[in-house]
Short mmCIF file of C-alpha atoms in Angstrom, two decimals:
data_model
loop_
_atom_site.label_atom_id
_atom_site.label_comp_id
_atom_site.label_asym_id
_atom_site.label_seq_id
_atom_site.Cartn_x
_atom_site.Cartn_y
_atom_site.Cartn_z
CA UNK A 333 -1.80 7.38 13.88
CA UNK A 334 -4.63 5.86 11.85
CA UNK A 335 -4.06 2.80 9.67
CA UNK A 336 -6.38 2.09 6.74
CA UNK A 337 -6.37 -1.28 4.98
CA UNK A 338 -8.44 -1.99 1.83
CA UNK A 339 -9.26 -5.66 1.21
CA UNK A 340 -10.77 -7.94 -1.43
CA UNK A 341 -10.48 -11.71 -1.00
CA UNK A 342 -7.41 -11.52 1.23
CA UNK A 343 -8.04 -14.33 3.72
CA UNK A 344 -4.58 -15.81 3.11
CA UNK A 345 -2.79 -12.57 3.96
CA UNK A 346 -4.85 -10.26 6.17
CA UNK A 347 -4.25 -12.36 9.29
CA UNK A 348 -0.47 -12.03 8.90
CA UNK A 349 -0.72 -8.26 8.67
CA UNK A 350 -3.06 -7.91 11.64
CA UNK A 351 -0.96 -10.27 13.76
CA UNK A 352 2.13 -8.22 12.94
CA UNK A 353 0.31 -5.02 13.98
CA UNK A 354 -0.84 -6.62 17.23
CA UNK A 355 2.77 -7.53 18.00
CA UNK A 356 4.09 -3.98 17.58
CA UNK A 357 5.68 -2.26 20.56
CA UNK A 358 3.51 0.76 19.72
CA UNK A 359 0.06 0.10 18.26
CA UNK A 360 -2.00 2.49 16.11
CA UNK A 361 -4.68 4.65 17.68
CA UNK A 362 -7.16 3.73 14.95
CA UNK A 363 -7.25 0.70 12.65
CA UNK A 364 -9.82 0.45 9.87
CA UNK A 365 -10.36 -2.37 7.39
CA UNK A 366 -12.51 -1.53 4.35
CA UNK A 367 -13.62 -4.63 2.46
CA UNK A 368 -15.21 -4.74 -1.01
CA UNK A 369 -17.55 -7.62 -0.09
CA UNK A 370 -14.97 -10.39 -0.28
CA UNK A 371 -16.27 -13.82 -1.22
CA UNK A 372 -13.77 -15.59 1.01
CA UNK A 373 -13.12 -15.43 4.77
CA UNK A 374 -11.28 -12.10 4.86
CA UNK A 375 -13.67 -10.58 7.41
CA UNK A 376 -13.67 -13.74 9.53
CA UNK A 377 -9.87 -13.67 9.68
CA UNK A 378 -10.04 -10.05 10.78
CA UNK A 379 -12.61 -10.65 13.48
CA UNK A 380 -10.43 -13.37 14.99
CA UNK A 381 -7.98 -10.61 15.90
CA UNK A 382 -10.38 -8.15 17.52
CA UNK A 383 -9.56 -9.33 21.02
CA UNK A 384 -5.91 -8.32 20.60
CA UNK A 385 -6.78 -5.32 18.40
CA UNK A 386 -9.87 -3.79 20.06
CA UNK A 387 -9.47 -0.61 17.98
CA UNK A 388 -10.00 -2.60 14.76
CA UNK A 389 -13.16 -1.60 12.87
CA UNK A 390 -14.68 -3.22 9.80
CA UNK A 391 -16.63 -1.68 6.95
CA UNK A 392 -17.87 -3.12 3.67
CA UNK A 393 -18.64 -1.12 0.54
CA UNK A 394 -19.39 -2.22 -3.03
CA UNK A 395 -16.37 -2.88 -5.24
CA UNK A 396 -15.38 0.14 -7.31
CA UNK A 397 -11.71 1.10 -6.99
CA UNK A 398 -9.19 0.63 -4.20
CA UNK A 399 -9.02 4.44 -4.14
CA UNK A 400 -12.62 4.60 -2.96
CA UNK A 401 -11.91 2.06 -0.22
CA UNK A 402 -8.95 4.07 1.01
CA UNK A 403 -10.92 7.32 0.99
CA UNK A 404 -13.81 5.68 2.83
CA UNK A 405 -11.44 4.32 5.48
CA UNK A 406 -9.71 7.67 5.94
CA UNK A 407 -13.11 9.31 6.48
CA UNK A 408 -13.81 6.85 9.30
CA UNK A 409 -10.71 7.96 11.22
CA UNK A 410 -9.83 11.20 12.99
CA UNK A 411 -6.13 11.28 13.90
CA UNK A 412 -3.83 13.73 12.15
CA UNK A 413 -1.69 11.10 10.42
CA UNK A 414 -2.79 8.30 8.07
CA UNK A 415 -0.87 5.20 7.05
CA UNK A 416 -2.33 3.20 4.18
CA UNK A 417 -1.25 -0.45 4.11
CA UNK A 418 -2.04 -3.15 1.56
CA UNK A 419 -3.56 -6.30 3.01
CA UNK A 420 -0.52 -8.42 2.07
CA UNK A 421 1.98 -6.33 4.03
CA UNK A 422 3.80 -7.47 7.19
CA UNK A 423 5.63 -5.53 9.91
CA UNK A 424 8.07 -8.22 10.99
CA UNK A 425 10.07 -6.15 13.46
CA UNK A 426 8.27 -5.34 16.71
CA UNK A 427 9.50 -1.73 16.52
CA UNK A 428 8.68 -1.21 12.82
CA UNK A 429 5.66 1.00 13.40
CA UNK A 430 7.43 2.94 16.16
CA UNK A 431 10.41 3.62 13.85
CA UNK A 432 8.17 4.48 10.90
CA UNK A 433 6.17 7.05 12.83
CA UNK A 434 9.16 8.46 14.71
CA UNK A 435 10.88 9.27 11.42
CA UNK A 436 7.67 10.82 10.09
CA UNK A 437 7.49 13.08 13.14
CA UNK A 438 11.15 14.01 12.79
CA UNK A 439 11.17 14.73 9.04
CA UNK A 440 7.59 16.11 8.80
CA UNK A 441 6.70 14.97 5.27
CA UNK A 442 3.38 15.52 3.55
CA UNK A 443 3.71 12.07 2.03
CA UNK A 444 6.18 9.29 2.79
CA UNK A 445 6.94 5.68 1.98
CA UNK A 446 9.26 3.01 3.36
CA UNK A 447 11.19 0.47 1.31
CA UNK A 448 9.36 -2.80 0.62
CA UNK A 449 11.05 -6.19 0.94
CA UNK A 450 9.58 -9.45 -0.41
CA UNK A 451 7.95 -11.90 1.99
CA UNK A 452 9.87 -14.78 0.42
CA UNK A 453 13.52 -15.82 0.73
CA UNK A 454 13.83 -16.37 -3.01
CA UNK A 455 16.86 -14.49 -4.33
CA UNK A 456 15.12 -13.36 -7.52
CA UNK A 457 12.43 -11.65 -5.46
CA UNK A 458 15.07 -9.90 -3.38
CA UNK A 459 16.81 -8.62 -6.50
CA UNK A 460 13.54 -7.52 -8.07
CA UNK A 461 12.51 -5.46 -5.04
CA UNK A 462 15.97 -3.93 -4.63
CA UNK A 463 15.95 -2.76 -8.24
CA UNK A 464 12.37 -1.54 -7.92
CA UNK A 465 13.20 0.50 -4.82
CA UNK A 466 16.22 2.08 -6.52
CA UNK A 467 14.08 3.05 -9.51
CA UNK A 468 11.35 4.46 -7.26
CA UNK A 469 13.88 6.69 -5.52
CA UNK A 470 15.41 7.75 -8.84
CA UNK A 471 11.99 8.54 -10.30
CA UNK A 472 11.42 11.36 -7.81
CA UNK A 473 13.67 13.60 -9.88
CA UNK A 474 11.56 13.41 -13.06
CA UNK A 475 8.23 11.52 -12.65
CA UNK A 476 7.70 10.07 -9.16
CA UNK A 477 6.56 6.45 -9.01
CA UNK A 478 5.24 5.59 -5.55
CA UNK A 479 3.53 2.42 -4.37
CA UNK A 480 0.77 2.54 -1.75
CA UNK A 481 1.77 -0.83 -0.32
CA UNK A 482 2.75 1.40 2.58
CA UNK A 483 1.98 5.08 2.18
CA UNK A 484 1.92 7.78 4.85
CA UNK A 485 -0.04 10.98 4.21
CA UNK A 486 -0.70 13.76 6.70
CA UNK A 487 -4.43 14.31 7.09
CA UNK A 488 -4.07 18.01 6.40
CA UNK A 489 -2.41 17.27 3.06
CA UNK A 490 -4.82 14.42 2.27
CA UNK A 491 -7.83 16.68 2.80
CA UNK A 492 -6.20 19.57 0.96
CA UNK A 493 -5.80 17.57 -2.27
CA UNK A 494 -9.13 15.77 -1.91
CA UNK A 495 -7.79 12.27 -1.24
CA UNK A 496 -7.38 9.58 -3.87
CA UNK A 497 -9.02 9.96 -7.28
CA UNK A 498 -11.74 7.31 -7.14
CA UNK A 499 -12.00 7.11 -10.93
CA UNK A 500 -8.40 5.88 -11.24
CA UNK A 501 -8.38 2.07 -11.12
CA UNK A 502 -4.60 1.53 -11.24
CA UNK A 503 -1.83 3.98 -10.37
CA UNK A 504 -4.03 5.93 -7.99
CA UNK A 505 -1.10 6.12 -5.57
CA UNK A 506 1.14 7.83 -8.13
CA UNK A 507 -1.67 10.18 -9.10
CA UNK A 508 -2.20 11.22 -5.48
CA UNK A 509 1.51 11.85 -4.92
CA UNK A 510 1.76 13.88 -8.13
CA UNK A 511 -1.07 16.16 -6.97
CA UNK A 512 0.59 16.59 -3.58
CA UNK A 513 3.92 17.51 -5.17
CA UNK A 514 2.25 19.97 -7.54
CA UNK A 515 1.14 21.84 -4.44
CA UNK A 516 4.73 21.93 -3.15
CA UNK A 517 4.22 18.96 -0.87
CA UNK A 518 7.22 17.22 0.70
CA UNK A 519 7.93 13.61 -0.33
CA UNK A 520 10.19 11.52 1.92
CA UNK A 521 11.63 8.04 1.43
CA UNK A 522 11.98 6.70 4.97
CA UNK A 523 15.35 5.24 5.96
CA UNK A 524 14.75 3.82 9.42
CA UNK A 525 12.55 0.85 8.55
CA UNK A 526 11.81 -1.66 5.81
CA UNK A 527 8.49 -3.46 5.57
CA UNK A 528 7.65 -6.80 3.95
CA UNK A 529 5.13 -7.34 1.18
CA UNK A 530 3.90 -10.32 -0.81
CA UNK A 531 5.72 -11.18 -4.04
CA UNK A 532 2.62 -12.94 -5.37
CA UNK A 533 1.93 -10.66 -8.35
CA UNK A 534 5.57 -10.66 -9.37
CA UNK A 535 5.68 -14.46 -9.10
CA UNK A 536 2.46 -14.91 -11.06
CA UNK A 537 3.49 -12.66 -13.97
CA UNK A 538 7.17 -13.55 -13.94
CA UNK A 539 9.63 -10.94 -12.74
CA UNK A 540 10.75 -9.61 -16.11
CA UNK A 541 7.22 -9.62 -17.53
CA UNK A 542 5.82 -7.83 -14.48
CA UNK A 543 8.54 -5.17 -14.60
CA UNK A 544 7.96 -4.62 -18.33
CA UNK A 545 4.21 -4.37 -17.78
CA UNK A 546 4.63 -1.68 -15.14
CA UNK A 547 7.11 0.27 -17.27
CA UNK A 548 4.82 0.20 -20.30
CA UNK A 549 1.90 1.30 -18.14
CA UNK A 550 3.90 4.28 -16.92
CA UNK A 551 4.83 5.22 -20.47
CA UNK A 552 1.18 4.97 -21.54
CA UNK A 553 0.14 7.31 -18.73
CA UNK A 554 2.72 9.88 -19.78
CA UNK A 555 1.75 9.64 -23.46
CA UNK A 556 -2.02 9.05 -23.33
CA UNK A 557 -3.03 10.21 -19.86
CA UNK A 558 -4.60 8.13 -17.10
CA UNK A 559 -8.11 7.84 -18.51
CA UNK A 560 -6.94 6.18 -21.72
CA UNK A 561 -4.30 3.97 -20.12
CA UNK A 562 -5.09 0.42 -19.08
CA UNK A 563 -3.13 -2.38 -17.45
CA UNK A 564 -3.97 -5.99 -16.64
CA UNK A 565 -3.75 -5.76 -12.85
CA UNK A 566 -5.86 -8.15 -10.80
CA UNK A 567 -7.19 -7.42 -7.34
CA UNK A 568 -8.14 -10.27 -5.02
CA UNK A 569 -8.16 -14.03 -5.67
CA UNK A 570 -4.38 -14.34 -5.42
CA UNK A 571 -2.68 -17.41 -4.05
CA UNK A 572 0.44 -17.36 -1.94
CA UNK A 573 3.02 -17.72 -4.70
CA UNK A 574 6.62 -17.25 -3.58
CA UNK A 575 8.52 -18.75 -6.50
#
């Protein structure tokens, strides 16, 4: 398994993710971090973990889209299975990666995703993510909405569809999944494991406002297409906001 992590100013979070990967009962064969020239200590935080994660490799490319970072990282790996993780994810259970990959091997999807839980204990965050997950699963029947916070794609499928569309700034994960499904690809929502992700964007926007913003963005894509649709979605420079 290869894990690809795109970063931009993630010094507050990348260490948590890498520590959680180092503590897994089964570690990835390849681990690639692709940074868009962060202005903080993201790379320094990563390099602190190289002794416990000797397979960890770093690359830096100019900022364009997160899609380009993910494609670049995938090209630097060789294993047949790719797991894309956002920098603010955590695998809190020591068997999380083992369970994730075991279910992938058993169910043989072209693309798969596990449920995301918030990193906070705030009840409003828990409710938000539960509702979001339910809507994601429901969306598969009419217009799939998939988040690349954690996203598995088989390399064969990834290469077949040409990877992420690097001209799509936001919603590139949905766009990739839609292209896979159009070619009769198999989408699986994993049941054996749940991963944790930061609630920072939800907290910054406000839960109702963030949900409305994402819904309106989806409607705009359906009506206007991706090239004419825009959303105020910031990358990098986020603080650890849990409430």
